[in-house]
Amino acid sequence: MPELPEVQTVVNTLAPRILAARIDRVEVFRDDIIHPCGFDLPGNLTGRIVREITRRGKRIVFTLDNAQRFYIHLGMTGRLTLERDTPLPKHTHLILHTKTQQVRFRDPRRFGGVFWLGTDSNHDTMQDSMGPEPMLIRPNQLAQRLSKTTRAVKNALLDQHVLAGLGNIYVDESLFEARIHPLTPSNQLILEQIRRLNRAIKLTLRRALRHRGSTLQDYVDAEGGAGGFQKLHRVYDRAGEPCRACRHPIERIVLGGRSTCFCPKCQRR
Ligand SMILES: [Zn+2]
């Protein structure tokens, strides 16, 4: 699933090509990807100019020239790519046509979608429910958020209400970097561990951004380019392989239905 570095890379590759472009035509092939259900997306987008494309958590947020906003979530298998007249692949659900190119949203498993926000801040689900951005959070803020829960730190960090934008890959990689066992109850982390975790999250995300994210199966940026960070993963998807720091085999456990990889020697309980 695309996480913060992948979503940011999509934004970075999409924005320079789409900003100030007019949406001339909108094609919707599956309207169940549009939320709220029954919303007239073509009627609200046709003729509008894209003023801004930003990221919040794992969402790609579009702001139009009339201040209306919507976001696209890539879910598990979603892709948002720029194309010209290339053949239309299966599972393409939406096309935004500009004068010279197409922005295509394709999502075989359909966990993603297009979510209309409008301008009404009361309906702005962005602020009320989503946690802070991990690149901006301060150690005392992180400490405060983690102190409120007894859940395993791995699960707490996956929760978008605690912190926005992290998923399985970057939580596992950050916990390794911070030398914290994924099952540690969040409220039992000492301040020194929180400081390490705060630094580890930022460092891991910065490295991943530099390598344009991780491509495991589906992810590509808006220009169709794959990420390169998967080659540098130290624990994620490396069960049984030797730890890059101590050579002990990486262990895999299932936590809350999700696979979790860690080094039992570097990340002691
Ligand atoms: Zn190790």
mmCIF file of C-alpha atoms and ligand atoms in Angstrom:
data_model
loop_
_atom_site.group_PDB
_atom_site.id
_atom_site.type_symbol
_atom_site.label_atom_id
_atom_site.label_comp_id
_atom_site.label_asym_id
_atom_site.label_seq_id
_atom_site.Cartn_x
_atom_site.Cartn_y
_atom_site.Cartn_z
ATOM 1 C CA MET A 1 0.000 0.000 0.000
ATOM 2 C CA PRO A 2 1.385 3.425 -0.858
ATOM 3 C CA GLU A 3 2.445 5.262 2.294
ATOM 4 C CA LEU A 4 3.695 8.803 2.883
ATOM 5 C CA PRO A 5 6.865 8.616 0.709
ATOM 6 C CA GLU A 6 5.038 7.024 -2.209
ATOM 7 C CA VAL A 7 2.082 9.412 -2.022
ATOM 8 C CA GLN A 8 4.417 12.401 -1.741
ATOM 9 C CA THR A 9 6.334 11.175 -4.802
ATOM 10 C CA VAL A 10 3.080 10.947 -6.760
ATOM 11 C CA VAL A 11 2.283 14.538 -5.727
ATOM 12 C CA ASN A 12 5.796 15.692 -6.682
ATOM 13 C CA THR A 13 5.579 14.102 -10.134
ATOM 14 C CA LEU A 14 1.971 15.106 -10.774
ATOM 15 C CA ALA A 15 1.973 18.714 -9.617
ATOM 16 C CA PRO A 16 4.402 20.297 -12.117
ATOM 17 C CA ARG A 17 2.501 18.749 -15.022
ATOM 18 C CA ILE A 18 -1.029 19.489 -13.871
ATOM 19 C CA LEU A 19 -0.965 22.772 -11.955
ATOM 20 C CA ALA A 20 -2.745 25.573 -13.800
ATOM 21 C CA ALA A 21 -4.183 23.054 -16.263
ATOM 22 C CA ARG A 22 -7.877 23.177 -17.090
ATOM 23 C CA ILE A 23 -9.952 20.021 -16.718
ATOM 24 C CA ASP A 24 -11.748 19.855 -20.072
ATOM 25 C CA ARG A 25 -13.557 16.582 -19.641
ATOM 26 C CA VAL A 26 -14.113 13.949 -16.955
ATOM 27 C CA GLU A 27 -14.787 10.283 -17.647
ATOM 28 C CA VAL A 28 -16.063 8.054 -14.856
ATOM 29 C CA PHE A 29 -16.135 4.322 -15.577
ATOM 30 C CA ARG A 30 -17.135 3.188 -12.088
ATOM 31 C CA ASP A 31 -19.092 5.595 -9.970
ATOM 32 C CA ASP A 32 -18.789 3.519 -6.775
ATOM 33 C CA ILE A 33 -15.257 4.898 -6.352
ATOM 34 C CA ILE A 34 -16.748 8.394 -5.854
ATOM 35 C CA HIS A 35 -17.706 9.563 -2.371
ATOM 36 C CA PRO A 36 -20.201 10.729 -1.295
ATOM 37 C CA CYS A 37 -22.215 8.233 -3.282
ATOM 38 C CA GLY A 38 -24.027 9.826 -6.242
ATOM 39 C CA PHE A 39 -21.896 12.986 -6.235
ATOM 40 C CA ASP A 40 -21.714 14.667 -9.658
ATOM 41 C CA LEU A 41 -17.936 14.715 -10.103
ATOM 42 C CA PRO A 42 -17.913 15.607 -13.838
ATOM 43 C CA GLY A 43 -20.348 18.486 -13.237
ATOM 44 C CA ASN A 44 -18.140 19.896 -10.492
ATOM 45 C CA LEU A 45 -14.774 19.417 -12.186
ATOM 46 C CA THR A 46 -15.348 20.213 -15.849
ATOM 47 C CA GLY A 47 -13.953 23.649 -16.754
ATOM 48 C CA ARG A 48 -12.109 24.051 -13.446
ATOM 49 C CA ILE A 49 -8.404 24.746 -13.089
ATOM 50 C CA VAL A 50 -6.214 22.818 -10.647
ATOM 51 C CA ARG A 51 -4.600 25.396 -8.351
ATOM 52 C CA GLU A 52 -2.849 23.165 -5.848
ATOM 53 C CA ILE A 53 -1.936 19.529 -5.272
ATOM 54 C CA THR A 54 -0.749 18.595 -1.791
ATOM 55 C CA ARG A 55 -0.490 15.582 0.445
ATOM 56 C CA ARG A 56 -2.116 15.061 3.830
ATOM 57 C CA GLY A 57 -1.428 11.662 5.392
ATOM 58 C CA LYS A 58 -1.854 9.204 2.527
ATOM 59 C CA ARG A 59 -4.268 11.491 0.660
ATOM 60 C CA ILE A 60 -3.594 13.431 -2.539
ATOM 61 C CA VAL A 61 -5.512 16.676 -2.115
ATOM 62 C CA PHE A 62 -6.561 18.778 -5.121
ATOM 63 C CA THR A 63 -7.629 22.416 -4.726
ATOM 64 C CA LEU A 64 -9.528 23.978 -7.615
ATOM 65 C CA ASP A 65 -9.710 27.607 -8.750
ATOM 66 C CA ASN A 66 -13.070 28.005 -6.999
ATOM 67 C CA ALA A 67 -11.523 26.826 -3.674
ATOM 68 C CA GLN A 68 -13.376 23.498 -3.803
ATOM 69 C CA ARG A 69 -11.276 20.523 -2.840
ATOM 70 C CA PHE A 70 -11.272 16.790 -3.246
ATOM 71 C CA TYR A 71 -8.786 14.049 -2.516
ATOM 72 C CA ILE A 72 -7.738 10.757 -4.023
ATOM 73 C CA HIS A 73 -6.752 7.827 -1.829
ATOM 74 C CA LEU A 74 -4.714 5.125 -3.555
ATOM 75 C CA GLY A 75 -5.851 2.388 -1.162
ATOM 76 C CA MET A 76 -3.908 -0.862 -1.672
ATOM 77 C CA THR A 77 -3.389 -0.981 -5.432
ATOM 78 C CA GLY A 78 -4.301 2.484 -6.716
ATOM 79 C CA ARG A 79 -2.254 4.355 -9.305
ATOM 80 C CA LEU A 80 -2.580 7.945 -10.415
ATOM 81 C CA THR A 81 -0.655 8.421 -13.635
ATOM 82 C CA LEU A 82 -0.250 10.918 -16.434
ATOM 83 C CA GLU A 83 -0.835 9.497 -19.901
ATOM 84 C CA ARG A 84 -1.419 10.696 -23.417
ATOM 85 C CA ASP A 85 -3.092 8.310 -25.854
ATOM 86 C CA THR A 86 -1.734 5.043 -24.476
ATOM 87 C CA PRO A 87 -4.227 2.123 -24.462
ATOM 88 C CA LEU A 88 -6.596 2.124 -21.511
ATOM 89 C CA PRO A 89 -5.689 -0.663 -19.048
ATOM 90 C CA LYS A 90 -8.337 -2.645 -17.180
ATOM 91 C CA HIS A 91 -9.519 -1.227 -13.839
ATOM 92 C CA THR A 92 -9.191 2.392 -14.960
ATOM 93 C CA HIS A 93 -12.051 4.043 -13.078
ATOM 94 C CA LEU A 94 -11.580 7.736 -13.794
ATOM 95 C CA ILE A 95 -9.887 10.009 -16.334
ATOM 96 C CA LEU A 96 -9.396 13.751 -15.979
ATOM 97 C CA HIS A 97 -8.672 15.135 -19.445
ATOM 98 C CA THR A 98 -6.659 18.296 -19.873
ATOM 99 C CA LYS A 99 -5.788 19.779 -23.243
ATOM 100 C CA THR A 100 -2.708 17.623 -23.783
ATOM 101 C CA GLN A 101 -2.821 14.823 -21.246
ATOM 102 C CA GLN A 102 -4.898 12.538 -19.094
ATOM 103 C CA VAL A 103 -4.739 11.918 -15.360
ATOM 104 C CA ARG A 104 -5.868 8.324 -14.915
ATOM 105 C CA PHE A 105 -6.942 6.665 -11.705
ATOM 106 C CA ARG A 106 -6.625 2.915 -11.820
ATOM 107 C CA ASP A 107 -7.299 0.639 -8.857
ATOM 108 C CA PRO A 108 -7.844 -3.117 -9.371
ATOM 109 C CA ARG A 109 -8.770 -3.868 -5.743
ATOM 110 C CA ARG A 110 -10.816 -0.709 -5.272
ATOM 111 C CA PHE A 111 -9.833 0.135 -1.691
ATOM 112 C CA GLY A 112 -9.022 3.627 -2.901
ATOM 113 C CA GLY A 113 -11.329 6.284 -4.282
ATOM 114 C CA VAL A 114 -12.161 9.926 -4.935
ATOM 115 C CA PHE A 115 -13.551 11.899 -1.995
ATOM 116 C CA TRP A 116 -15.200 15.275 -2.458
ATOM 117 C CA LEU A 117 -14.484 17.798 0.319
ATOM 118 C CA GLY A 118 -16.038 21.002 -1.025
ATOM 119 C CA THR A 119 -15.209 24.210 0.835
ATOM 120 C CA ASP A 120 -17.176 23.736 4.040
ATOM 121 C CA SER A 121 -14.695 23.352 6.886
ATOM 122 C CA ASN A 122 -17.343 21.574 8.995
ATOM 123 C CA HIS A 123 -17.226 18.767 6.503
ATOM 124 C CA ASP A 124 -13.488 18.838 6.410
ATOM 125 C CA THR A 125 -12.682 15.351 7.595
ATOM 126 C CA MET A 126 -9.029 16.228 7.172
ATOM 127 C CA GLN A 127 -8.591 18.098 10.425
ATOM 128 C CA ASP A 128 -10.823 16.466 12.982
ATOM 129 C CA SER A 129 -9.862 12.843 12.682
ATOM 130 C CA MET A 130 -6.372 12.638 11.270
ATOM 131 C CA GLY A 131 -3.239 12.726 13.414
ATOM 132 C CA PRO A 132 -0.314 15.102 12.833
ATOM 133 C CA GLU A 133 2.189 14.764 10.012
ATOM 134 C CA PRO A 134 5.151 12.573 11.062
ATOM 135 C CA MET A 135 7.716 14.929 9.495
ATOM 136 C CA LEU A 136 6.377 17.798 11.616
ATOM 137 C CA ILE A 137 5.479 16.146 14.930
ATOM 138 C CA ARG A 138 7.631 17.095 17.927
ATOM 139 C CA PRO A 139 8.914 14.522 20.446
ATOM 140 C CA ASN A 140 6.688 15.791 23.274
ATOM 141 C CA GLN A 141 3.637 15.622 20.984
ATOM 142 C CA LEU A 142 4.519 12.064 20.010
ATOM 143 C CA ALA A 143 5.065 11.144 23.666
ATOM 144 C CA GLN A 144 1.692 12.586 24.591
ATOM 145 C CA ARG A 145 -0.141 10.704 21.821
ATOM 146 C CA LEU A 146 1.542 7.384 22.614
ATOM 147 C CA SER A 147 1.069 7.739 26.378
ATOM 148 C CA LYS A 148 -2.706 7.544 25.928
ATOM 149 C CA THR A 149 -2.749 3.968 24.682
ATOM 150 C CA THR A 150 -1.638 0.571 25.949
ATOM 151 C CA ARG A 151 -1.639 -0.848 22.409
ATOM 152 C CA ALA A 152 1.556 -2.280 20.942
ATOM 153 C CA VAL A 153 3.589 0.615 19.534
ATOM 154 C CA LYS A 154 3.457 -1.012 16.083
ATOM 155 C CA ASN A 155 -0.351 -0.834 16.067
ATOM 156 C CA ALA A 156 -0.486 2.670 17.515
ATOM 157 C CA LEU A 157 1.838 3.995 14.798
ATOM 158 C CA LEU A 158 -0.302 2.395 12.078
ATOM 159 C CA ASP A 159 -3.359 4.231 13.422
ATOM 160 C CA GLN A 160 -3.935 7.292 11.189
ATOM 161 C CA HIS A 161 -5.599 9.087 14.122
ATOM 162 C CA VAL A 162 -2.330 8.885 16.083
ATOM 163 C CA LEU A 163 0.000 9.794 13.215
ATOM 164 C CA ALA A 164 -0.956 10.343 9.562
ATOM 165 C CA GLY A 165 0.824 8.702 6.649
ATOM 166 C CA LEU A 166 2.693 5.696 8.039
ATOM 167 C CA GLY A 167 1.876 2.102 7.069
ATOM 168 C CA ASN A 168 3.396 -1.320 7.542
ATOM 169 C CA ILE A 169 6.689 -0.666 5.743
ATOM 170 C CA TYR A 170 7.726 2.588 7.386
ATOM 171 C CA VAL A 171 6.537 1.630 10.865
ATOM 172 C CA ASP A 172 8.634 -1.566 10.786
ATOM 173 C CA GLU A 173 11.634 0.293 9.369
ATOM 174 C CA SER A 174 11.315 3.144 11.897
ATOM 175 C CA LEU A 175 11.014 0.770 14.876
ATOM 176 C CA PHE A 176 14.162 -1.033 13.722
ATOM 177 C CA GLU A 177 16.001 2.262 13.336
ATOM 178 C CA ALA A 178 14.885 3.245 16.867
ATOM 179 C CA ARG A 179 15.735 -0.244 18.260
ATOM 180 C CA ILE A 180 12.249 -0.624 19.742
ATOM 181 C CA HIS A 181 10.430 -3.969 19.866
ATOM 182 C CA PRO A 182 7.127 -3.690 17.941
ATOM 183 C CA LEU A 183 5.117 -5.279 20.768
ATOM 184 C CA THR A 184 6.187 -2.720 23.404
ATOM 185 C CA PRO A 185 3.047 -1.182 24.942
ATOM 186 C CA SER A 186 2.962 2.435 23.743
ATOM 187 C CA ASN A 187 2.471 3.919 27.209
ATOM 188 C CA GLN A 188 5.544 2.061 28.525
ATOM 189 C CA LEU A 189 8.001 3.763 26.182
ATOM 190 C CA ILE A 190 10.449 5.915 28.097
ATOM 191 C CA LEU A 191 11.307 9.418 26.950
ATOM 192 C CA GLU A 192 14.658 8.366 25.489
ATOM 193 C CA GLN A 193 12.882 5.747 23.334
ATOM 194 C CA ILE A 194 10.322 8.300 22.161
ATOM 195 C CA ARG A 195 13.135 10.664 21.165
ATOM 196 C CA ARG A 196 14.837 7.875 19.237
ATOM 197 C CA LEU A 197 11.548 6.912 17.617
ATOM 198 C CA ASN A 198 10.837 10.506 16.593
ATOM 199 C CA ARG A 199 14.269 10.780 14.973
ATOM 200 C CA ALA A 200 13.966 7.320 13.389
ATOM 201 C CA ILE A 201 10.602 8.077 11.765
ATOM 202 C CA LYS A 202 11.882 11.308 10.214
ATOM 203 C CA LEU A 203 15.151 9.746 9.074
ATOM 204 C CA THR A 204 13.388 6.711 7.539
ATOM 205 C CA LEU A 205 10.867 8.881 5.681
ATOM 206 C CA ARG A 206 13.557 11.237 4.393
ATOM 207 C CA ARG A 207 15.601 8.294 3.065
ATOM 208 C CA ALA A 208 12.524 6.752 1.457
ATOM 209 C CA LEU A 209 11.587 10.074 -0.156
ATOM 210 C CA ARG A 210 15.069 10.384 -1.570
ATOM 211 C CA HIS A 211 14.634 6.974 -3.218
ATOM 212 C CA ARG A 212 11.117 7.823 -4.444
ATOM 213 C CA GLY A 213 9.396 5.328 -2.170
ATOM 214 C CA SER A 214 9.187 1.528 -2.213
ATOM 215 C CA THR A 215 7.766 -0.540 -5.045
ATOM 216 C CA LEU A 216 6.705 -4.007 -3.897
ATOM 217 C CA GLN A 217 3.960 -4.774 -6.424
ATOM 218 C CA ASP A 218 1.806 -2.006 -7.765
ATOM 219 C CA TYR A 219 3.214 1.326 -6.788
ATOM 220 C CA VAL A 220 4.500 3.733 -9.443
ATOM 221 C CA ASP A 221 4.693 7.523 -9.436
ATOM 222 C CA ALA A 222 2.620 9.750 -11.729
ATOM 223 C CA GLU A 223 5.143 9.278 -14.544
ATOM 224 C CA GLY A 224 5.081 5.479 -14.225
ATOM 225 C CA GLY A 225 8.450 5.265 -12.431
ATOM 226 C CA ALA A 226 9.022 2.656 -9.711
ATOM 227 C CA GLY A 227 10.540 3.464 -6.317
ATOM 228 C CA GLY A 228 13.955 2.227 -5.209
ATOM 229 C CA PHE A 229 13.771 2.158 -1.422
ATOM 230 C CA GLN A 230 12.654 -1.514 -1.241
ATOM 231 C CA LYS A 231 16.281 -2.510 -1.879
ATOM 232 C CA LEU A 232 17.298 -0.678 1.290
ATOM 233 C CA HIS A 233 14.646 -2.149 3.625
ATOM 234 C CA ARG A 234 16.320 -3.471 6.717
ATOM 235 C CA VAL A 235 13.470 -5.530 8.194
ATOM 236 C CA TYR A 236 10.305 -5.168 6.132
ATOM 237 C CA ASP A 237 9.698 -8.264 3.954
ATOM 238 C CA ARG A 238 13.070 -9.742 5.015
ATOM 239 C CA ALA A 239 11.924 -12.548 7.379
ATOM 240 C CA GLY A 240 14.627 -15.207 7.740
ATOM 241 C CA GLU A 241 17.302 -13.035 6.145
ATOM 242 C CA PRO A 242 20.225 -11.847 8.281
ATOM 243 C CA CYS A 243 19.876 -8.504 10.082
ATOM 244 C CA ARG A 244 22.021 -5.924 8.317
ATOM 245 C CA ALA A 245 23.362 -4.769 11.694
ATOM 246 C CA CYS A 246 23.933 -8.012 13.687
ATOM 247 C CA ARG A 247 23.346 -10.940 11.241
ATOM 248 C CA HIS A 248 20.631 -12.485 13.455
ATOM 249 C CA PRO A 249 17.717 -13.712 11.277
ATOM 250 C CA ILE A 250 14.878 -11.209 10.937
ATOM 251 C CA GLU A 251 11.723 -12.483 12.590
ATOM 252 C CA ARG A 252 8.162 -12.154 11.357
ATOM 253 C CA ILE A 253 5.102 -12.101 13.606
ATOM 254 C CA VAL A 254 1.457 -11.363 12.850
ATOM 255 C CA LEU A 255 0.072 -8.474 14.818
ATOM 256 C CA GLY A 256 -3.498 -7.280 14.421
ATOM 257 C CA GLY A 257 -3.723 -9.270 11.182
ATOM 258 C CA ARG A 258 -0.667 -7.487 9.741
ATOM 259 C CA SER A 259 2.744 -8.964 9.206
ATOM 260 C CA THR A 260 5.475 -7.380 11.331
ATOM 261 C CA CYS A 261 9.202 -7.836 10.759
ATOM 262 C CA PHE A 262 11.891 -7.008 13.303
ATOM 263 C CA CYS A 263 15.294 -8.097 14.609
ATOM 264 C CA PRO A 264 14.879 -9.795 18.017
ATOM 265 C CA LYS A 265 18.483 -8.967 18.906
ATOM 266 C CA CYS A 266 18.561 -5.279 17.892
ATOM 267 C CA GLN A 267 15.012 -4.669 19.090
ATOM 268 C CA ARG A 268 14.864 -6.315 22.507
ATOM 269 C CA ARG A 269 11.816 -6.064 24.716
HETATM 270 ZN ZN ZN B 1 19.897 -7.120 14.410
#
